[in-house]
């Protein structure tokens, strides 16, 4: 089963997608900007996360209809 798992640790937006093949799941853990994120009561993923979270999610949904996004506990709930 391990030969069916692809992990990447580079620019996800530059990842080339085979249009004929979809992933079962995309798991994203974008950089939140360092440990300073925990100092904010309401962390904005639209203002602080790079690369742009909208572009990242669009790319993820091109790869699979099933996307998991790891977020900090202080992320603004209304943004989700």
CSV table of C-alpha atoms in Angstrom, one decimal:
chain,number,residue,atom,x,y,z
A,1,UNK,CA,0.0,0.0,0.0
A,2,UNK,CA,2.9,2.4,0.6
A,3,UNK,CA,3.6,2.6,-3.1
A,4,UNK,CA,0.3,4.4,-3.5
A,5,UNK,CA,1.1,7.3,-1.2
A,6,UNK,CA,2.6,10.4,-2.6
A,7,UNK,CA,4.0,13.0,-0.1
A,8,UNK,CA,5.3,16.4,-1.1
A,9,UNK,CA,7.2,19.0,0.8
A,10,UNK,CA,7.6,21.8,-1.6
A,11,UNK,CA,5.7,24.5,-3.5
A,12,UNK,CA,2.2,22.9,-3.7
A,13,UNK,CA,1.0,25.5,-6.2
A,14,UNK,CA,3.7,24.4,-8.6
A,15,UNK,CA,2.6,20.7,-8.3
A,16,UNK,CA,1.7,19.3,-11.7
A,17,UNK,CA,-1.6,17.5,-11.7
A,18,UNK,CA,-2.4,14.6,-14.0
A,19,UNK,CA,-5.9,15.5,-15.2
A,20,UNK,CA,-6.7,11.8,-15.8
A,21,UNK,CA,-5.9,10.8,-12.2
A,22,UNK,CA,-7.4,12.1,-9.0
A,23,UNK,CA,-6.1,11.6,-5.5
A,24,UNK,CA,-8.3,10.0,-2.8
A,25,UNK,CA,-7.3,12.7,-0.3
A,26,UNK,CA,-5.2,15.9,-0.1
A,27,UNK,CA,-3.9,16.8,3.4
A,28,UNK,CA,-2.6,20.3,3.8
A,29,UNK,CA,-0.5,21.8,6.5
A,30,UNK,CA,0.4,25.3,5.2
A,31,UNK,CA,3.0,27.4,6.9
A,32,UNK,CA,1.2,29.7,9.4
A,33,UNK,CA,4.0,32.2,9.7
A,34,UNK,CA,6.0,30.8,12.6
A,35,UNK,CA,5.3,30.5,16.3
A,36,UNK,CA,3.9,34.1,16.4
A,37,UNK,CA,0.5,32.8,15.2
A,38,UNK,CA,-0.2,31.6,18.8
A,39,UNK,CA,0.1,35.2,20.1
A,40,UNK,CA,-3.1,36.3,18.2
A,41,UNK,CA,-6.6,35.6,19.6
A,42,UNK,CA,-8.2,35.4,16.1
A,43,UNK,CA,-5.7,34.2,13.5
A,44,UNK,CA,-6.6,35.1,9.9
A,45,UNK,CA,-5.7,32.4,7.4
A,46,UNK,CA,-6.5,34.8,4.6
A,47,UNK,CA,-4.1,37.5,5.9
A,48,UNK,CA,-1.3,35.5,7.4
A,49,UNK,CA,-0.9,32.1,5.6
A,50,UNK,CA,1.4,32.0,2.5
A,51,UNK,CA,1.1,31.0,-0.2
A,52,UNK,CA,-2.4,32.4,-0.6
A,53,UNK,CA,-4.9,30.0,1.1
A,54,UNK,CA,-7.5,30.5,-1.6
A,55,UNK,CA,-5.1,29.5,-4.3
A,56,UNK,CA,-3.9,26.6,-2.2
A,57,UNK,CA,-7.4,25.3,-1.6
A,58,UNK,CA,-8.4,25.7,-5.3
A,59,UNK,CA,-5.3,23.6,-6.3
A,60,UNK,CA,-6.2,21.0,-3.6
A,61,UNK,CA,-9.7,20.6,-4.9
A,62,UNK,CA,-8.3,20.1,-8.4
A,63,UNK,CA,-6.5,17.1,-7.1
A,64,UNK,CA,-9.3,15.6,-5.0
A,65,UNK,CA,-12.8,16.3,-3.7
A,66,UNK,CA,-11.5,15.3,-0.2
A,67,UNK,CA,-9.3,17.9,1.4
A,68,UNK,CA,-8.1,18.1,5.0
A,69,UNK,CA,-6.7,21.5,6.1
A,70,UNK,CA,-4.7,21.6,9.3
A,71,UNK,CA,-5.4,24.9,11.1
A,72,UNK,CA,-4.3,26.5,14.4
A,73,UNK,CA,-6.7,26.5,17.3
A,74,UNK,CA,-7.0,30.2,17.2
A,75,UNK,CA,-8.0,30.4,13.5
A,76,UNK,CA,-11.0,32.7,12.9
A,77,UNK,CA,-13.9,30.3,12.8
A,78,UNK,CA,-16.0,32.6,10.5
A,79,UNK,CA,-13.2,32.4,7.8
A,80,UNK,CA,-13.6,28.6,7.7
